[in-house]
């Protein structure tokens, strides 16, 4: 019997679970195999995003189409994020995992959080940071939003060129995009080993950690994220060309990648490849997915709101309705700052908690189980982008 790529990844995951369960913490020795997989995917991400987007943009006829795409995309991102933050708050209000957590105990139990955590950025700073000051640096730092902005500007410039150069560039971008897609195919050959290794390390490390308040915290976050995923499936069912079952079947290896790598950036390469296989229009997904990988963080937003309320409960702090407005706005702003890397959201959660004058030591407890939270955060983050791409694609159908 021939086993497809999804089947091979599943075998890798099951082997990882087995190894992790048997070897426990000793299985950490296979971590470099997982890291290699993540590195290879991130290596492909920046040029893949750049050339895919340029190839997609050169097929657009005018700026109006681009503006419409951007408006719909950002509208979807913002709406789902507010819902996600509210669900995170709601889940914690319901389960109250932080109530009764004794602060003095927690401070001694957790490693002390060292160094400066950083400050919440202003809206102006966030927007300005999206503009690359230097083309090479945008690539060197793998800053996806800056690469998207650069590709957008070049794409608009290409539209203004004469037919001859424009056609030549379109072929060039198309070929280069094809080259990097090929590279991702190659990297995916090692996915079963890489994903298996990452799963093994997670199982080995967290097998026995789940008790008490952290378990309730995790249940709250996962519960709220399941509600979001259900919402996505309903949106797909009614506003896209994909039935949820077909969508989930066709995207299985992507979710294995998001959960195992816990990196939106590493998963972006696989997401672009998956969107191509789903036959989503390139001009839509090459725009929505990279922007989403950095900006649309529904899973992380649930976690951020949950950490905040968990900490407030432990500290005995209650919020006024006006505080909640600040909490939502700041949460939206901060959720973009995870950088799409493993654990990125945890650093942001600490900044969030600090910005609202809550004790950072309590929030730091979540650090002990962060990988488990990050697995679902990253998966929901990327699922939001894929669903957004499918919805925008349907609404754009028939338009050039
Ligand atoms: N690692 C996640 C991501 O890449 C962010 C998070 O830590 O919540 O999207």
Short mmCIF file of C-alpha atoms and ligand atoms in Angstrom, two decimals:
data_model
loop_
_atom_site.label_atom_id
_atom_site.label_comp_id
_atom_site.label_asym_id
_atom_site.label_seq_id
_atom_site.Cartn_x
_atom_site.Cartn_y
_atom_site.Cartn_z
CA UNK A 1 0.00 0.00 0.00
CA UNK A 2 1.29 3.46 -0.90
CA UNK A 3 1.37 5.96 1.96
CA UNK A 4 0.82 9.64 1.00
CA UNK A 5 2.60 12.64 2.57
CA UNK A 6 -0.18 13.10 5.15
CA UNK A 7 0.03 9.42 6.10
CA UNK A 8 3.82 9.59 6.49
CA UNK A 9 3.51 12.62 8.77
CA UNK A 10 0.90 10.79 10.85
CA UNK A 11 3.25 7.81 11.21
CA UNK A 12 6.02 10.21 12.26
CA UNK A 13 3.75 11.78 14.87
CA UNK A 14 2.66 8.44 16.30
CA UNK A 15 6.28 7.29 16.48
CA UNK A 16 7.07 10.58 18.26
CA UNK A 17 4.30 10.03 20.81
CA UNK A 18 5.58 6.49 21.46
CA UNK A 19 9.20 7.59 21.83
CA UNK A 20 8.28 10.50 24.10
CA UNK A 21 6.11 8.31 26.32
CA UNK A 22 8.80 5.63 26.69
CA UNK A 23 11.90 7.81 27.02
CA UNK A 24 10.45 10.79 28.93
CA UNK A 25 12.77 13.78 29.23
CA UNK A 26 15.69 11.81 27.72
CA UNK A 27 14.00 12.08 24.33
CA UNK A 28 15.18 15.73 24.24
CA UNK A 29 18.23 14.36 22.37
CA UNK A 30 16.17 14.32 19.14
CA UNK A 31 15.35 18.05 19.39
CA UNK A 32 18.00 19.00 16.75
CA UNK A 33 16.07 16.98 14.13
CA UNK A 34 13.00 19.08 14.85
CA UNK A 35 15.03 22.28 14.85
CA UNK A 36 16.49 21.34 11.46
CA UNK A 37 12.99 21.05 10.03
CA UNK A 38 11.98 24.44 11.42
CA UNK A 39 15.17 26.05 10.10
CA UNK A 40 14.63 24.66 6.59
CA UNK A 41 11.07 25.94 6.49
CA UNK A 42 12.01 29.40 7.72
CA UNK A 43 14.84 29.47 5.18
CA UNK A 44 12.31 29.12 2.37
CA UNK A 45 9.72 31.50 3.86
CA UNK A 46 11.04 34.98 2.96
CA UNK A 47 11.82 34.43 -0.75
CA UNK A 48 8.72 32.29 -1.16
CA UNK A 49 6.50 35.05 0.21
CA UNK A 50 8.23 37.71 -1.84
CA UNK A 51 8.12 36.02 -5.23
CA UNK A 52 4.70 34.43 -4.74
CA UNK A 53 3.25 37.80 -3.90
CA UNK A 54 4.98 39.56 -6.78
CA UNK A 55 3.81 36.83 -9.16
CA UNK A 56 0.27 37.22 -7.76
CA UNK A 57 0.37 41.01 -7.96
CA UNK A 58 1.49 41.14 -11.56
CA UNK A 59 -1.71 39.27 -12.43
CA UNK A 60 -3.83 42.04 -10.84
CA UNK A 61 -5.08 44.62 -13.25
CA UNK A 62 -5.33 47.69 -11.09
CA UNK A 63 -4.88 49.27 -7.71
CA UNK A 64 -8.58 49.19 -6.95
CA UNK A 65 -8.54 45.39 -6.87
CA UNK A 66 -5.57 45.48 -4.53
CA UNK A 67 -7.29 47.98 -2.25
CA UNK A 68 -10.41 45.83 -2.13
CA UNK A 69 -8.39 42.72 -1.26
CA UNK A 70 -6.51 44.57 1.46
CA UNK A 71 -9.72 46.02 2.94
CA UNK A 72 -11.46 42.65 3.15
CA UNK A 73 -8.37 40.95 4.57
CA UNK A 74 -7.72 43.49 7.30
CA UNK A 75 -11.45 43.65 8.13
CA UNK A 76 -11.53 39.88 8.64
CA UNK A 77 -8.34 39.92 10.74
CA UNK A 78 -9.57 42.67 13.07
CA UNK A 79 -13.04 41.23 13.58
CA UNK A 80 -11.83 37.73 14.40
CA UNK A 81 -9.23 39.09 16.77
CA UNK A 82 -11.74 41.00 18.86
CA UNK A 83 -13.84 37.84 19.05
CA UNK A 84 -10.77 35.80 20.04
CA UNK A 85 -9.74 38.20 22.82
CA UNK A 86 -13.28 38.27 24.17
CA UNK A 87 -13.47 34.48 24.14
CA UNK A 88 -10.19 34.24 26.06
CA UNK A 89 -11.55 36.59 28.71
CA UNK A 90 -14.86 34.74 28.79
CA UNK A 91 -13.24 31.33 29.27
CA UNK A 92 -11.19 32.55 32.23
CA UNK A 93 -14.18 34.32 33.77
CA UNK A 94 -16.00 31.00 33.58
CA UNK A 95 -13.31 28.63 34.86
CA UNK A 96 -11.55 31.09 37.20
CA UNK A 97 -8.25 29.17 37.32
CA UNK A 98 -6.40 32.05 38.98
CA UNK A 99 -8.79 32.48 41.90
CA UNK A 100 -7.20 31.17 45.09
CA UNK A 101 -3.77 30.79 43.54
CA UNK A 102 -1.53 31.95 46.37
CA UNK A 103 0.82 34.59 45.09
CA UNK A 104 3.66 33.95 47.50
CA UNK A 105 3.77 30.27 46.56
CA UNK A 106 3.76 30.96 42.89
CA UNK A 107 6.58 33.43 43.12
CA UNK A 108 8.85 30.91 44.77
CA UNK A 109 7.68 28.05 42.57
CA UNK A 110 8.43 29.67 39.27
CA UNK A 111 11.76 30.78 38.01
CA UNK A 112 12.00 34.51 38.54
CA UNK A 113 11.47 36.40 35.36
CA UNK A 114 14.75 38.05 34.65
CA UNK A 115 15.62 41.22 32.84
CA UNK A 116 13.46 43.83 31.25
CA UNK A 117 10.43 42.43 29.51
CA UNK A 118 10.01 45.37 27.18
CA UNK A 119 7.24 47.88 26.78
CA UNK A 120 3.97 47.94 24.93
CA UNK A 121 4.54 49.74 21.60
CA UNK A 122 2.43 52.65 20.37
CA UNK A 123 0.17 52.40 17.31
CA UNK A 124 2.48 54.76 15.41
CA UNK A 125 5.53 52.66 16.21
CA UNK A 126 3.78 49.47 15.08
CA UNK A 127 2.76 51.05 11.77
CA UNK A 128 6.14 52.61 11.14
CA UNK A 129 7.86 49.31 11.84
CA UNK A 130 5.97 47.80 8.90
CA UNK A 131 7.93 49.95 6.44
CA UNK A 132 11.34 48.55 5.58
CA UNK A 133 14.17 51.03 6.01
CA UNK A 134 16.49 48.77 4.12
CA UNK A 135 15.64 46.05 1.59
CA UNK A 136 18.44 43.76 2.66
CA UNK A 137 17.63 44.08 6.34
CA UNK A 138 13.97 43.16 5.77
CA UNK A 139 15.16 39.88 4.26
CA UNK A 140 18.02 39.37 6.69
CA UNK A 141 15.63 39.67 9.62
CA UNK A 142 12.96 37.62 7.88
CA UNK A 143 10.43 40.38 8.67
CA UNK A 144 7.42 39.08 6.74
CA UNK A 145 5.31 42.23 7.02
CA UNK A 146 8.14 44.38 5.69
CA UNK A 147 8.73 41.91 2.87
CA UNK A 148 5.01 42.04 2.02
CA UNK A 149 5.07 45.86 1.97
CA UNK A 150 8.14 45.84 -0.24
CA UNK A 151 6.53 43.34 -2.63
CA UNK A 152 3.38 45.48 -2.69
CA UNK A 153 5.33 48.59 -3.61
CA UNK A 154 7.26 46.75 -6.32
CA UNK A 155 4.04 45.14 -7.55
CA UNK A 156 2.43 48.58 -7.89
CA UNK A 157 5.55 49.85 -9.68
CA UNK A 158 5.33 46.87 -12.05
CA UNK A 159 1.74 47.80 -12.91
CA UNK A 160 3.02 51.17 -14.10
CA UNK A 161 5.61 49.64 -16.46
CA UNK A 162 5.08 49.12 -20.19
CA UNK A 163 3.70 45.82 -21.48
CA UNK A 164 7.08 44.42 -22.54
CA UNK A 165 9.01 44.68 -19.25
CA UNK A 166 5.89 43.88 -17.30
CA UNK A 167 5.40 40.58 -19.14
CA UNK A 168 9.09 39.68 -18.79
CA UNK A 169 9.02 40.40 -15.05
CA UNK A 170 5.79 38.42 -14.65
CA UNK A 171 7.49 35.36 -16.15
CA UNK A 172 10.56 35.87 -14.00
CA UNK A 173 8.55 36.21 -10.75
CA UNK A 174 6.46 33.21 -11.69
CA UNK A 175 9.54 31.05 -12.30
CA UNK A 176 11.24 32.17 -9.10
CA UNK A 177 8.05 31.51 -7.10
CA UNK A 178 7.95 28.04 -8.69
CA UNK A 179 11.57 27.46 -7.69
CA UNK A 180 10.94 28.21 -4.02
CA UNK A 181 7.75 26.17 -4.00
CA UNK A 182 9.87 23.28 -5.25
CA UNK A 183 12.26 23.86 -2.37
CA UNK A 184 9.38 23.60 0.11
CA UNK A 185 8.31 20.30 -1.51
CA UNK A 186 11.82 19.01 -0.90
CA UNK A 187 11.83 20.17 2.71
CA UNK A 188 8.49 18.44 3.24
CA UNK A 189 10.17 15.13 2.55
CA UNK A 190 11.82 15.36 5.95
CA UNK A 191 8.58 16.52 7.61
CA UNK A 192 7.71 13.10 9.14
CA UNK A 193 11.09 12.96 10.91
CA UNK A 194 11.08 16.62 11.93
CA UNK A 195 7.51 16.61 13.16
CA UNK A 196 7.99 13.23 14.85
CA UNK A 197 11.01 14.57 16.75
CA UNK A 198 9.15 17.71 17.89
CA UNK A 199 6.17 15.68 19.04
CA UNK A 200 8.45 13.26 20.92
CA UNK A 201 10.11 16.11 22.81
CA UNK A 202 6.74 17.64 23.74
CA UNK A 203 5.30 14.35 24.99
CA UNK A 204 8.49 13.53 26.89
CA UNK A 205 8.60 16.91 28.53
CA UNK A 206 4.97 17.52 29.48
CA UNK A 207 3.63 14.03 30.09
CA UNK A 208 3.11 14.60 33.82
CA UNK A 209 2.99 18.37 34.22
CA UNK A 210 -0.70 18.91 34.00
CA UNK A 211 -2.27 19.48 37.34
CA UNK A 212 -4.15 22.17 39.21
CA UNK A 213 -4.60 25.76 38.05
CA UNK A 214 -2.47 25.36 34.95
CA UNK A 215 -4.65 22.47 33.80
CA UNK A 216 -7.74 24.64 34.19
CA UNK A 217 -6.00 27.48 32.41
CA UNK A 218 -5.13 25.17 29.54
CA UNK A 219 -8.67 23.78 29.41
CA UNK A 220 -10.02 27.34 29.20
CA UNK A 221 -7.66 28.35 26.40
CA UNK A 222 -8.25 25.18 24.41
CA UNK A 223 -12.02 25.41 24.96
CA UNK A 224 -12.14 28.98 23.66
CA UNK A 225 -9.96 28.02 20.71
CA UNK A 226 -12.27 25.13 19.86
CA UNK A 227 -15.15 27.63 19.78
CA UNK A 228 -13.17 29.75 17.32
CA UNK A 229 -12.37 26.76 15.12
CA UNK A 230 -16.08 25.86 15.11
CA UNK A 231 -16.81 29.43 14.03
CA UNK A 232 -14.27 29.12 11.22
CA UNK A 233 -15.92 25.91 10.02
CA UNK A 234 -19.33 27.60 9.97
CA UNK A 235 -17.89 30.51 7.99
CA UNK A 236 -16.35 28.05 5.53
CA UNK A 237 -19.58 26.12 5.21
CA UNK A 238 -21.69 29.18 4.43
CA UNK A 239 -19.31 31.69 2.84
CA UNK A 240 -16.69 29.72 0.92
CA UNK A 241 -16.38 27.06 -1.75
CA UNK A 242 -15.02 24.52 0.75
CA UNK A 243 -16.94 22.11 2.90
CA UNK A 244 -15.32 21.89 6.36
CA UNK A 245 -14.62 18.14 6.02
CA UNK A 246 -12.89 18.57 2.66
CA UNK A 247 -10.96 21.57 3.94
CA UNK A 248 -9.71 19.73 7.03
CA UNK A 249 -8.76 16.64 5.04
CA UNK A 250 -6.80 18.64 2.48
CA UNK A 251 -4.99 20.70 5.11
CA UNK A 252 -4.01 17.93 7.58
CA UNK A 253 -0.25 18.16 7.08
CA UNK A 254 -0.42 21.91 7.64
CA UNK A 255 -1.94 21.42 11.11
CA UNK A 256 0.67 18.79 11.94
CA UNK A 257 3.29 21.38 11.00
CA UNK A 258 1.76 24.24 12.98
CA UNK A 259 1.34 22.11 16.11
CA UNK A 260 4.80 20.57 15.89
CA UNK A 261 6.84 23.65 14.91
CA UNK A 262 4.76 26.16 16.96
CA UNK A 263 5.95 28.76 14.48
CA UNK A 264 3.70 30.69 12.10
CA UNK A 265 6.75 31.70 10.16
CA UNK A 266 7.93 28.12 9.63
CA UNK A 267 4.36 27.04 8.80
CA UNK A 268 3.93 29.81 6.24
CA UNK A 269 5.86 27.89 3.58
CA UNK A 270 3.63 24.86 4.08
CA UNK A 271 0.52 27.09 4.18
CA UNK A 272 1.34 28.62 0.80
CA UNK A 273 1.94 25.17 -0.63
CA UNK A 274 -1.34 23.88 0.84
CA UNK A 275 -3.32 26.86 -0.48
CA UNK A 276 -1.96 26.09 -3.94
CA UNK A 277 -3.16 22.49 -3.62
CA UNK A 278 -6.61 23.72 -2.51
CA UNK A 279 -6.76 25.68 -5.77
CA UNK A 280 -7.21 28.99 -4.00
CA UNK A 281 -6.41 31.89 -6.34
CA UNK A 282 -2.75 32.84 -6.03
CA UNK A 283 -3.40 36.59 -6.01
CA UNK A 284 -5.54 36.07 -2.91
CA UNK A 285 -3.58 33.57 -0.85
CA UNK A 286 -0.16 35.02 -1.67
CA UNK A 287 -1.40 38.22 -0.07
CA UNK A 288 -3.60 37.00 2.80
CA UNK A 289 -1.36 34.22 4.17
CA UNK A 290 1.93 36.12 4.67
CA UNK A 291 0.17 39.11 6.16
CA UNK A 292 -1.85 36.81 8.38
CA UNK A 293 1.23 34.88 9.52
CA UNK A 294 2.48 38.05 11.12
CA UNK A 295 -0.64 40.06 11.83
CA UNK A 296 -3.59 37.74 12.35
CA UNK A 297 -3.22 35.94 15.65
CA UNK A 298 -6.55 34.61 16.83
CA UNK A 299 -5.05 31.71 18.79
CA UNK A 300 -2.48 33.94 20.44
CA UNK A 301 -5.18 36.52 21.22
CA UNK A 302 -7.18 33.94 23.18
CA UNK A 303 -4.06 33.08 25.15
CA UNK A 304 -3.15 36.73 25.79
CA UNK A 305 -6.56 37.59 27.17
CA UNK A 306 -6.57 34.38 29.20
CA UNK A 307 -3.14 35.03 30.76
CA UNK A 308 -4.23 38.53 31.66
CA UNK A 309 -7.41 37.49 33.42
CA UNK A 310 -5.71 34.47 35.05
CA UNK A 311 -3.10 36.82 36.52
CA UNK A 312 -5.70 39.38 37.58
CA UNK A 313 -7.68 36.64 39.35
CA UNK A 314 -4.61 35.47 41.25
CA UNK A 315 -3.76 39.04 42.22
CA UNK A 316 -7.36 39.77 43.25
CA UNK A 317 -7.64 42.63 40.72
CA UNK A 318 -10.96 43.38 39.06
CA UNK A 319 -11.43 45.45 35.94
CA UNK A 320 -13.94 48.19 35.11
CA UNK A 321 -15.77 48.21 31.73
CA UNK A 322 -13.42 50.99 30.60
CA UNK A 323 -10.45 48.77 31.46
CA UNK A 324 -11.81 46.15 29.11
CA UNK A 325 -11.67 48.59 26.21
CA UNK A 326 -7.98 49.19 26.95
CA UNK A 327 -7.47 45.44 27.35
CA UNK A 328 -8.97 44.73 23.93
CA UNK A 329 -7.12 47.51 22.11
CA UNK A 330 -3.78 46.71 23.69
CA UNK A 331 -4.32 42.99 23.08
CA UNK A 332 -4.94 43.61 19.38
CA UNK A 333 -1.85 45.73 19.12
CA UNK A 334 0.38 43.32 21.01
CA UNK A 335 -0.79 40.10 19.39
CA UNK A 336 1.04 41.21 16.24
CA UNK A 337 4.32 41.26 18.07
CA UNK A 338 4.91 37.53 18.41
CA UNK A 339 7.21 37.42 15.41
CA UNK A 340 5.69 34.08 14.42
CA UNK A 341 8.40 32.18 16.27
CA UNK A 342 8.06 29.45 18.92
CA UNK A 343 7.26 31.01 22.27
CA UNK A 344 6.89 34.48 20.74
CA UNK A 345 3.46 34.91 22.28
CA UNK A 346 4.72 34.25 25.78
CA UNK A 347 7.06 37.23 25.72
CA UNK A 348 4.17 39.35 24.48
CA UNK A 349 1.91 38.00 27.25
CA UNK A 350 4.42 39.19 29.85
CA UNK A 351 4.51 42.66 28.26
CA UNK A 352 0.70 42.72 28.27
CA UNK A 353 0.50 41.80 31.92
CA UNK A 354 3.15 44.32 32.86
CA UNK A 355 1.47 47.08 30.86
CA UNK A 356 -1.64 46.60 32.99
CA UNK A 357 0.37 46.66 36.22
CA UNK A 358 -0.25 43.03 37.14
CA UNK A 359 2.35 40.75 38.76
CA UNK A 360 4.44 39.24 36.02
CA UNK A 361 5.48 36.29 38.22
CA UNK A 362 1.99 34.80 38.07
CA UNK A 363 1.83 35.09 34.30
CA UNK A 364 5.21 33.39 34.21
CA UNK A 365 3.63 30.16 35.51
CA UNK A 366 2.17 29.75 32.05
CA UNK A 367 5.74 29.56 30.78
CA UNK A 368 6.00 26.08 32.28
CA UNK A 369 3.38 24.73 29.90
CA UNK A 370 3.78 27.26 27.11
CA UNK A 371 4.66 24.75 24.44
CA UNK A 372 1.25 23.10 24.86
CA UNK A 373 -0.47 26.47 24.56
CA UNK A 374 1.72 27.46 21.63
CA UNK A 375 0.76 24.31 19.69
CA UNK A 376 -2.88 25.31 19.62
CA UNK A 377 -2.15 29.06 19.34
CA UNK A 378 -0.12 28.60 16.20
CA UNK A 379 -2.61 26.16 14.71
CA UNK A 380 -5.53 28.53 15.28
CA UNK A 381 -3.46 31.50 14.07
CA UNK A 382 -2.75 29.82 10.75
CA UNK A 383 -6.23 28.34 10.43
CA UNK A 384 -7.63 31.87 10.69
CA UNK A 385 -5.41 32.93 7.79
CA UNK A 386 -6.43 29.96 5.62
CA UNK A 387 -10.12 30.49 6.34
CA UNK A 388 -9.70 34.22 5.66
CA UNK A 389 -8.08 33.39 2.30
CA UNK A 390 -10.94 31.02 1.41
CA UNK A 391 -13.57 33.65 2.29
CA UNK A 392 -11.82 36.45 0.42
CA UNK A 393 -11.36 34.10 -2.57
CA UNK A 394 -15.09 33.37 -2.72
CA UNK A 395 -16.00 37.06 -2.44
CA UNK A 396 -13.55 37.85 -5.23
CA UNK A 397 -14.73 35.04 -7.53
CA UNK A 398 -15.51 36.27 -11.00
CA UNK A 399 -13.66 39.55 -10.47
CA UNK A 400 -10.29 40.23 -12.04
N1 LIG B 1 4.28 30.79 18.19
C1 LIG B 1 3.07 31.44 17.79
C2 LIG B 1 3.11 31.80 16.33
O1 LIG B 1 4.10 31.64 15.69
C3 LIG B 1 2.75 32.63 18.55
C4 LIG B 1 2.53 32.35 19.99
O2 LIG B 1 3.51 32.09 20.68
O3 LIG B 1 1.38 32.44 20.46
O4 LIG B 1 2.11 32.21 15.77
#
